[in-house]
Coordinates of C-alpha atoms in Angstrom, one line a residue:
X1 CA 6.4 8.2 -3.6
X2 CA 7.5 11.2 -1.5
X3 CA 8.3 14.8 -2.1
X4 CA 11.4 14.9 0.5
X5 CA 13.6 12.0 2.0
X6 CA 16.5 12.1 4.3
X7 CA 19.5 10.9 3.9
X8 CA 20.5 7.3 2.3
X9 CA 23.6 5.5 4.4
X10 CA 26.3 5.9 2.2
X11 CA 26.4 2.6 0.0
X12 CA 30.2 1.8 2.0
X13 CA 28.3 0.9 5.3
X14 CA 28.6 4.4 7.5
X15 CA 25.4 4.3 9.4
X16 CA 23.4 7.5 9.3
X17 CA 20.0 8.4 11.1
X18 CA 17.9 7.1 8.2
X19 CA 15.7 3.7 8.8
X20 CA 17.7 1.6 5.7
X21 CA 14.8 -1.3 6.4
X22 CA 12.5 1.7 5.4
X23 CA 14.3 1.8 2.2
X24 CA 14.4 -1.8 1.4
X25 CA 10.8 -1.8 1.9
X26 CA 10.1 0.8 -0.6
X27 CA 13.0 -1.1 -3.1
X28 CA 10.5 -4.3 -2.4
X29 CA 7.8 -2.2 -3.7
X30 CA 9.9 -0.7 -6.8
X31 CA 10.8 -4.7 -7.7
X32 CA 7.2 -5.6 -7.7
X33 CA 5.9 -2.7 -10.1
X34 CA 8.8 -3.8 -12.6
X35 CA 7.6 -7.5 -12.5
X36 CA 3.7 -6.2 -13.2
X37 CA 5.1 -3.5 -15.8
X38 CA 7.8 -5.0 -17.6
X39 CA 7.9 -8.5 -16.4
X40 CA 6.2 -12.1 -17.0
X41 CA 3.6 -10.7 -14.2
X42 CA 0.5 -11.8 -16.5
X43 CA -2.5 -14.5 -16.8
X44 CA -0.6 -15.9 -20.6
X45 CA 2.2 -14.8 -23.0
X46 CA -0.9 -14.1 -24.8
X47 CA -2.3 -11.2 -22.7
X48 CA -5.6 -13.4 -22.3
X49 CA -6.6 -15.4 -19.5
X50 CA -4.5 -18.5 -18.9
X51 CA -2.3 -19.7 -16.5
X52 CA -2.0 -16.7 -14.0
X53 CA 1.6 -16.6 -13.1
X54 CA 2.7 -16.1 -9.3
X55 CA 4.5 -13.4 -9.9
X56 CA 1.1 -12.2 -10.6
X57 CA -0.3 -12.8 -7.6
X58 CA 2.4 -12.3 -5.3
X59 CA 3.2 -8.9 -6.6
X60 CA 0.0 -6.8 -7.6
X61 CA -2.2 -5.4 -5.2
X62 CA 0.4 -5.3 -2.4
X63 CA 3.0 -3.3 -4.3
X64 CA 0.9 0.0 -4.6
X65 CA -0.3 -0.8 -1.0
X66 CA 3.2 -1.0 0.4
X67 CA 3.5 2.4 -1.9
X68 CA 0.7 4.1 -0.1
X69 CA 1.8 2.3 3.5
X70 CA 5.0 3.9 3.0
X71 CA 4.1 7.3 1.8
X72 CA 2.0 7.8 5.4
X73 CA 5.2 6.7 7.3
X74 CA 7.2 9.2 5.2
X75 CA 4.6 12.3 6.1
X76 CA 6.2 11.8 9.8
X77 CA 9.9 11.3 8.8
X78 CA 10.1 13.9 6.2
X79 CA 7.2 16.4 6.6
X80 CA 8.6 19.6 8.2
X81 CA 6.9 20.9 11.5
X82 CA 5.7 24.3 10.6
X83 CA 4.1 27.4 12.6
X84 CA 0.7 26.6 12.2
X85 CA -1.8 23.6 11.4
X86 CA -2.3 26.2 8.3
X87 CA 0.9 26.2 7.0
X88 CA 1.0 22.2 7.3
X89 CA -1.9 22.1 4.7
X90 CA -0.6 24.1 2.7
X91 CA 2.8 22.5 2.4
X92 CA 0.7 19.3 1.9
X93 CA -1.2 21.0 -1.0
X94 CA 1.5 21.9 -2.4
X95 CA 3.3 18.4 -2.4
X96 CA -0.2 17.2 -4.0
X97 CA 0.0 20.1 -6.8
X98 CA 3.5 19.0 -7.2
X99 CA 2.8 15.7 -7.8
X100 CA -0.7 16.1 -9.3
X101 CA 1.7 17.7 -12.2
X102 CA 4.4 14.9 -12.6
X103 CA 1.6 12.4 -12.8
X104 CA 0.0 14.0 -15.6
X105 CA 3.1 14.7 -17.5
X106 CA 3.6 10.9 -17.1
X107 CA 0.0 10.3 -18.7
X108 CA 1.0 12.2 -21.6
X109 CA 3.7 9.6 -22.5
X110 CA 1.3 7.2 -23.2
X111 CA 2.7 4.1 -21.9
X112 CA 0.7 1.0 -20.7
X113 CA 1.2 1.9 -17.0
X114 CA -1.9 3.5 -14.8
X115 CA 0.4 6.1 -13.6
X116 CA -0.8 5.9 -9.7
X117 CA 0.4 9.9 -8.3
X118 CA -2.8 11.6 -9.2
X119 CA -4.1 9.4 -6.9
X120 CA -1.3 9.9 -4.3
X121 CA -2.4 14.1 -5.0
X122 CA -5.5 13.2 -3.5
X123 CA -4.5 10.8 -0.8
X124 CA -2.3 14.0 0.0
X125 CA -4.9 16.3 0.8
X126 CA -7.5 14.2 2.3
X127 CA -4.3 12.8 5.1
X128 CA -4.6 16.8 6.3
X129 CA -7.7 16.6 9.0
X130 CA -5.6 13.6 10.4
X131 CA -1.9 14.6 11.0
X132 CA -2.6 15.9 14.2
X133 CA -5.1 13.3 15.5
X134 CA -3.3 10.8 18.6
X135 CA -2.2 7.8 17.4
X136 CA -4.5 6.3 19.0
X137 CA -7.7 7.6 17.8
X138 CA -6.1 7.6 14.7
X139 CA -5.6 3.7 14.3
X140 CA -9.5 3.5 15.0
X141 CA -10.0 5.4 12.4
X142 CA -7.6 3.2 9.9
X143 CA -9.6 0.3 11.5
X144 CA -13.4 1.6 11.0
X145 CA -12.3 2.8 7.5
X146 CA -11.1 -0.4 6.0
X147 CA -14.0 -2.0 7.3
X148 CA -16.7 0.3 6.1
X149 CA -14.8 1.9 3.3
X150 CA -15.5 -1.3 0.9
X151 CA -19.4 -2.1 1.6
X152 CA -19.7 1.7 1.0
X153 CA -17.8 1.7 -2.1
X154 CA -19.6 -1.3 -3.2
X155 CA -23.2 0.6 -2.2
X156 CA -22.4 3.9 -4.4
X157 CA -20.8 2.1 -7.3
X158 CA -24.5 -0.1 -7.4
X159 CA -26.4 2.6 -6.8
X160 CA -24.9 5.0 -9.3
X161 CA -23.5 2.7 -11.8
X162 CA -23.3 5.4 -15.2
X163 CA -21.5 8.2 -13.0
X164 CA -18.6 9.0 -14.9
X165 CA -15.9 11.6 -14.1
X166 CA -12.5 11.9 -12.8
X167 CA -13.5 13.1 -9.4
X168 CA -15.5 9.9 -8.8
X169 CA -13.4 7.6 -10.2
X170 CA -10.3 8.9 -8.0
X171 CA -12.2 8.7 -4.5
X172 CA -14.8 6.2 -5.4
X173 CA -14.0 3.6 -8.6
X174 CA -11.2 4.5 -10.7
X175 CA -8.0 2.2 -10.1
X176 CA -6.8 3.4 -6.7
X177 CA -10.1 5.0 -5.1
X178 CA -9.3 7.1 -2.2
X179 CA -12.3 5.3 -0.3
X180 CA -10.8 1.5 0.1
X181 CA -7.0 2.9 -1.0
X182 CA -6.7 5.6 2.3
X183 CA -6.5 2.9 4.8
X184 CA -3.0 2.2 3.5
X185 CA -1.8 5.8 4.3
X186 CA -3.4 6.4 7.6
X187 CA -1.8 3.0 8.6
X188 CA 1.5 4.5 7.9
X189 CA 0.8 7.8 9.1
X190 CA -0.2 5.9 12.4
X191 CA 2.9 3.6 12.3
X192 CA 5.6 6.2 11.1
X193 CA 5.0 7.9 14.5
X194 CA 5.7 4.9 16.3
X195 CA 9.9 4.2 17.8
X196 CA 10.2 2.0 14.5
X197 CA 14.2 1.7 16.2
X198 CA 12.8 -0.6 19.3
X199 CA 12.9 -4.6 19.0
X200 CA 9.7 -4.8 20.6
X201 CA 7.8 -2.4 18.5
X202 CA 8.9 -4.6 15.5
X203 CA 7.7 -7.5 17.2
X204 CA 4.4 -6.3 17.6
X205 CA 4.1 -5.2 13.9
X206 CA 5.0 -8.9 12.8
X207 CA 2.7 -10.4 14.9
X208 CA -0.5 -8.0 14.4
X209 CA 0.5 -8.1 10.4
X210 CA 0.8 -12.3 10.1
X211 CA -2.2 -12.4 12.3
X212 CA -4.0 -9.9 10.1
X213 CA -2.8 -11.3 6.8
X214 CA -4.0 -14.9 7.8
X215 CA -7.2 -13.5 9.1
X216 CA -8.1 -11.8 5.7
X217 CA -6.2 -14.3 3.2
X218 CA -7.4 -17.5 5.2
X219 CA -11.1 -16.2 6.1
X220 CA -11.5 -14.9 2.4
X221 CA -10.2 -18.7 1.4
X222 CA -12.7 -20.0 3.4
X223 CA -15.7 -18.1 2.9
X224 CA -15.2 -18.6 -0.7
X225 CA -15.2 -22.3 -0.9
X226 CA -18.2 -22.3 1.7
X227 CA -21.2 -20.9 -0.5
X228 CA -19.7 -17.7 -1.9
X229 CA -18.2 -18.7 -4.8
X230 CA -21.5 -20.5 -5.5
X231 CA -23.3 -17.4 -4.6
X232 CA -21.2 -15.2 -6.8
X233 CA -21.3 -17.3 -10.4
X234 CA -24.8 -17.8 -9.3
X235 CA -25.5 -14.0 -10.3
X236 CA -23.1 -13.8 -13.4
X237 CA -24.8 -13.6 -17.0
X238 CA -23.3 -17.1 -17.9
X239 CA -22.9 -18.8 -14.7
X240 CA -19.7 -19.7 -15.6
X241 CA -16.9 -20.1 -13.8
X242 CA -14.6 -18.7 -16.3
X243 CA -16.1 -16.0 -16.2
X244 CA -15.9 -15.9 -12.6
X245 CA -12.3 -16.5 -13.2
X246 CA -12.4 -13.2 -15.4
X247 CA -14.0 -11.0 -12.6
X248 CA -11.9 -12.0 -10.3
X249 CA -8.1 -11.2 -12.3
X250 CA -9.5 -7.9 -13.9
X251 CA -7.5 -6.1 -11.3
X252 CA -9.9 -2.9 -11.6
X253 CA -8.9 -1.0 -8.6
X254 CA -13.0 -2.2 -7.0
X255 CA -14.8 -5.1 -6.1
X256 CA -17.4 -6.2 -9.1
X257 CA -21.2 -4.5 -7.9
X258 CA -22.6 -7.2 -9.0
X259 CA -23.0 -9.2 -6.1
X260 CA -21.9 -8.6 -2.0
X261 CA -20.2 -11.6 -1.9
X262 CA -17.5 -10.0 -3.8
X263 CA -16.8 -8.0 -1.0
X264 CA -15.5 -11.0 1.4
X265 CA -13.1 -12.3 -2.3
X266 CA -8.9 -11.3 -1.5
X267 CA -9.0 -10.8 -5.4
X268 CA -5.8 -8.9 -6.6
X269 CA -6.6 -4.7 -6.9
X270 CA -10.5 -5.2 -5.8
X271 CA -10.5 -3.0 -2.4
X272 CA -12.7 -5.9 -1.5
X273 CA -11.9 -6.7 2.6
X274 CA -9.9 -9.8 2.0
X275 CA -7.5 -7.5 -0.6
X276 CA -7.7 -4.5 1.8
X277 CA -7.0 -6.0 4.9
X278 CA -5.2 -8.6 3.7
X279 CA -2.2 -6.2 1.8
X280 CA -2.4 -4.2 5.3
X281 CA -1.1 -6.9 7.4
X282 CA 1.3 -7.5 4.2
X283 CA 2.6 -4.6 5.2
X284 CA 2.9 -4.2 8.6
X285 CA 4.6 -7.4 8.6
X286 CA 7.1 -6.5 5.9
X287 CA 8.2 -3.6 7.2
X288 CA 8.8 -5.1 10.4
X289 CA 11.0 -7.6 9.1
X290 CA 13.0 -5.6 6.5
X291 CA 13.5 -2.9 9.6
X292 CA 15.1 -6.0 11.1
X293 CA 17.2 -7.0 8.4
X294 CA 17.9 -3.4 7.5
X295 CA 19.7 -2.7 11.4
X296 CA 20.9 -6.1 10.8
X297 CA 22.9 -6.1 7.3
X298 CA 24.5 -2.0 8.6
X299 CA 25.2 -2.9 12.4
X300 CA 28.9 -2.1 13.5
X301 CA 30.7 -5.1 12.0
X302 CA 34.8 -4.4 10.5
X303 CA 35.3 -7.6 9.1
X304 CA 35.5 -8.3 5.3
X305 CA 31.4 -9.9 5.2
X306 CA 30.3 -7.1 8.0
X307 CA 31.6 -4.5 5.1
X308 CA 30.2 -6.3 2.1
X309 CA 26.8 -6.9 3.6
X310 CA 26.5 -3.2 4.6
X311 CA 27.5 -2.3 1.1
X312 CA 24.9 -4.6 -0.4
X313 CA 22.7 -3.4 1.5
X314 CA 22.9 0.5 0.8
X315 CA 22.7 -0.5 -2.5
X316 CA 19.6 -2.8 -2.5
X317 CA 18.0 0.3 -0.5
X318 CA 19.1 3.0 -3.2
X319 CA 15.9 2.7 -5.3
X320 CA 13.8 3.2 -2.0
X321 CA 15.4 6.0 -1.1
X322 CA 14.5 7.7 -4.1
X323 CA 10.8 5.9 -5.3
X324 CA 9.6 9.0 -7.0
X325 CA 12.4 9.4 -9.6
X326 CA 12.7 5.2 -9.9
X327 CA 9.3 5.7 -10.9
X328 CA 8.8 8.5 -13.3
X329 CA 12.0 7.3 -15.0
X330 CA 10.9 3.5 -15.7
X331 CA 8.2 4.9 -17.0
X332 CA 10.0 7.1 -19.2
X333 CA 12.5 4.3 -20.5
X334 CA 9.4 2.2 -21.5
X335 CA 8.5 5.2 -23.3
X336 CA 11.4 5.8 -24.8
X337 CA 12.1 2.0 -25.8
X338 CA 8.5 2.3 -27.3
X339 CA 9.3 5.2 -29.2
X340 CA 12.6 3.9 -30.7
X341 CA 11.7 -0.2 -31.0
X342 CA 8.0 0.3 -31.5
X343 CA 7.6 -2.8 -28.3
X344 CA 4.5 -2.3 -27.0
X345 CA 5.4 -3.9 -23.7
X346 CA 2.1 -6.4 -23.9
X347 CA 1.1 -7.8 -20.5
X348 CA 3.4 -10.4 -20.3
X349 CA 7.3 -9.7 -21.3
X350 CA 10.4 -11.8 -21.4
X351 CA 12.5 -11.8 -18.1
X352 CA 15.7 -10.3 -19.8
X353 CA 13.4 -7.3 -20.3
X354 CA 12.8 -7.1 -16.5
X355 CA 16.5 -7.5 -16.1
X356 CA 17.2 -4.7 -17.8
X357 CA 14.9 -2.1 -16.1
X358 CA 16.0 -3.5 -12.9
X359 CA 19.6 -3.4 -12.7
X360 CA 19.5 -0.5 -15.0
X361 CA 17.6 1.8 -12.1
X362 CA 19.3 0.1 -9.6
X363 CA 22.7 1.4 -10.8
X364 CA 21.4 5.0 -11.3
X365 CA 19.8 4.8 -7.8
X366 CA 23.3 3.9 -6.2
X367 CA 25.1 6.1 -8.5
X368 CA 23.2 9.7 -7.7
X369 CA 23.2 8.8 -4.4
X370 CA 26.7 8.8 -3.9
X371 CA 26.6 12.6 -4.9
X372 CA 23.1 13.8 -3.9
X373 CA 21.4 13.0 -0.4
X374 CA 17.7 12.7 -2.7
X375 CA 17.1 11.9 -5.9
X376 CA 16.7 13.9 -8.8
X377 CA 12.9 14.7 -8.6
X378 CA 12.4 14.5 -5.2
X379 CA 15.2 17.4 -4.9
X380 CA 13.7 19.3 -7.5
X381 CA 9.8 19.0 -5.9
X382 CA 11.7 19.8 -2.2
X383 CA 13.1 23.0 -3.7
X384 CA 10.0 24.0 -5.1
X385 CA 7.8 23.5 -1.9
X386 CA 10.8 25.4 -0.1
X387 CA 10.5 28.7 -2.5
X388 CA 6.7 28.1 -2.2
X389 CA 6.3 28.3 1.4
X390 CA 9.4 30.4 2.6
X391 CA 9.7 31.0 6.1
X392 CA 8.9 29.7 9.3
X393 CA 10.3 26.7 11.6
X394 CA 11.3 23.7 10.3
X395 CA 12.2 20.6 11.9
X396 CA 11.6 16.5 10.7
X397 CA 9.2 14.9 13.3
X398 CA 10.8 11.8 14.7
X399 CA 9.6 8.3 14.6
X400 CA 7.8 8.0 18.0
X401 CA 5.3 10.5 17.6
X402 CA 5.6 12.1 21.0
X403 CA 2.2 14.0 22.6
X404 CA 0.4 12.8 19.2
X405 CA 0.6 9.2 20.9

């Protein structure tokens, strides 16, 4: 969810600069909030805790961390080099203003959705002591923050349990805590600088992103069976595994304080290390092959299925290329169907409902961006940040990063 984005390949096929796989990443992301927000991506019809779906578990936790993943890449491919490390904050404060103000506008609306950009404002802002660190140094820093960013998050939650403001609950324990949720932008920061165009590069993404998902998802599996588990329903009020079951679904953005052990759990939305590290890899290895697929479905091809593919292609990538507007405006239609219908859009909804919402954005993605090279609010935020900060050099950084290697 970006302030600026360049260019979409026209839906037809012509090839333009712009990473498509990029955009089919983010459309991957936009598909998974509709299945948690207006799909059957729930524990029961019922709202309660029943049978959890897979769309469930496939979908939440990794969608807002392929959001935040591709929001660092995006700082390198759309940020604008200006005169002065000064002027980059500033145009970096500004984009958080900008979208500190959309996401609250959002709140106001009321709907059922935890409207993630005030968040994003601060992910914004605290990115700005690292956009000019090496690559290097900087994936150290990715790497010692998801491992120390949970246990410290779990520490200060247990050691100041009945802190309560909005401060603390966006870097510490509100829904997307800048303390376990940063990892995800660094990452991209980090990777965006990378030559994302080179085979090899790709390769090495898949293979460090399986590797890491398996190491997280299968570790976490094991440690649990071993004794954890145990350990954990062990030091619940019931001792119940139900309510272990409970804990571990309540998707609240942290791990439970309750016990350490949560901290080695890959439960969904917990910033425990199995969720963390595990949605990392997720997307390092996602982006690797949808870069793949991307080149693949808009390569140089003339014949009839060489056309169609790069056609279906631009338009699978159209909500990607314009995340920030796909997402204020679903959350506006549920509004608005709220407003008219009285649904309430309860945890679980019908698929036709999911349908709807998808096809219907999916259309007014390929349709503005036929006419308009970004979409409605990230042209709107771009112009503001322009009038904001008039003046000096401007110029996209490219993929590979260059002396910040």
């Amino acid at each position: 969810m970006t302030t600026s984005v360049p260019a979409l390949p026209a839906p037809d096929g012509r090839r333009s600069r712009r990473l498509i796989g990029l955009d089919l990443f983010r459309t991957l992301a936009v598909f998974g909030m509709l299945v948690a927000h207006v799909g059957p991506a729930s524990w029961s019809p019922d709202g309660g805790l029943g049978t959890v779906h897979w769309e469930w578990e496939v979908f939440h936790s990794r969608m807002p961390a392929m959001f935040a993943f591709a929001a660092g890449i995006s700082l390198n491919l759309s940020s604008r080099r200006l005169e002065s490390p000064g002027r980059e904050a500033a145009g970096m404060v500004v984009r958080a203003v900008l979208l500190l103000g959309c996401g609250l506008l959002l709140l106001s609306l009321r709907t059922p959705v935890v409207v993630i950009l005030g968040a994003f404002a601060v992910f914004f802002v605290l990115v700005i002591p690292f956009l000019r660190l090496r690559t290097g140094p900087l994936l150290w820093v990715v790497g010692t923050w998801a491992i120390i960013g949970p246990p410290l998050s779990l520490f200060l939650r247990a050691s100041a349990p009945d802190v309560r403001n909005m401060l603390w609950d966006l870097l510490v324990s509100g829904d997307y805590p800048a303390l376990t949720w940063m990892p995800f932008v660094l990452a991209g920061v980090a990777i965006g600088r990378l030559d994302l165009t080179g085979p090899a590069v790709r390769r090495r993404l898949a293979l460090v992103g399986a590797a890491l998902a398996t190491l997280a998802y299968g570790g976490s599996a094991l440690v649990m069976q071993f004794g954890a588990r145990t350990a954990i329903i062990a030091t619940l009020p019931r001792q119940d595994p139900a309510e272990y079951a409970q804990r571990y679904f309540a998707e609240r953005g942290v791990t439970d304080s309750g016990s350490w052990w949560w901290l080695a759990s890959d439960a969904p939305h917990s910033g425990s290390w199995g969720d963390v590290l595990g949605a990392l890899g997720t997307c390092l290895l996602l982006l690797a092959v949808l870069l793949t697929v991307g080149d693949w479905a808009t390569r140089s091809d003339r014949t009839p299925a060489g056309r169609l593919r790069a056609r279906l292609a631009g338009w699978l990538a159209a909500p990607g290329s314009m995340v920030l507007s796909v997402y204020a405006l679903h959350i506006v239609g549920m509004w608005v169907v709220t407003a008219v219908t009285g649904h309430s859009f309860a945890p679980a909804q019908p698929l036709w409902i999911l349908a709807v919402f998808t096809v219907g954005l999916g259309v007014f993605a390929v349709v503005w961006s036929r006419y308009q090279r970004q979409g409605p609010l990230e042209r709107l935020m771009s112009r503001v940040s322009r009038s904001l900060l008039p003046g000096g050099r401007t110029g996209t950084r490219s993929t590979r990063g260059s002396s910040r290697r």
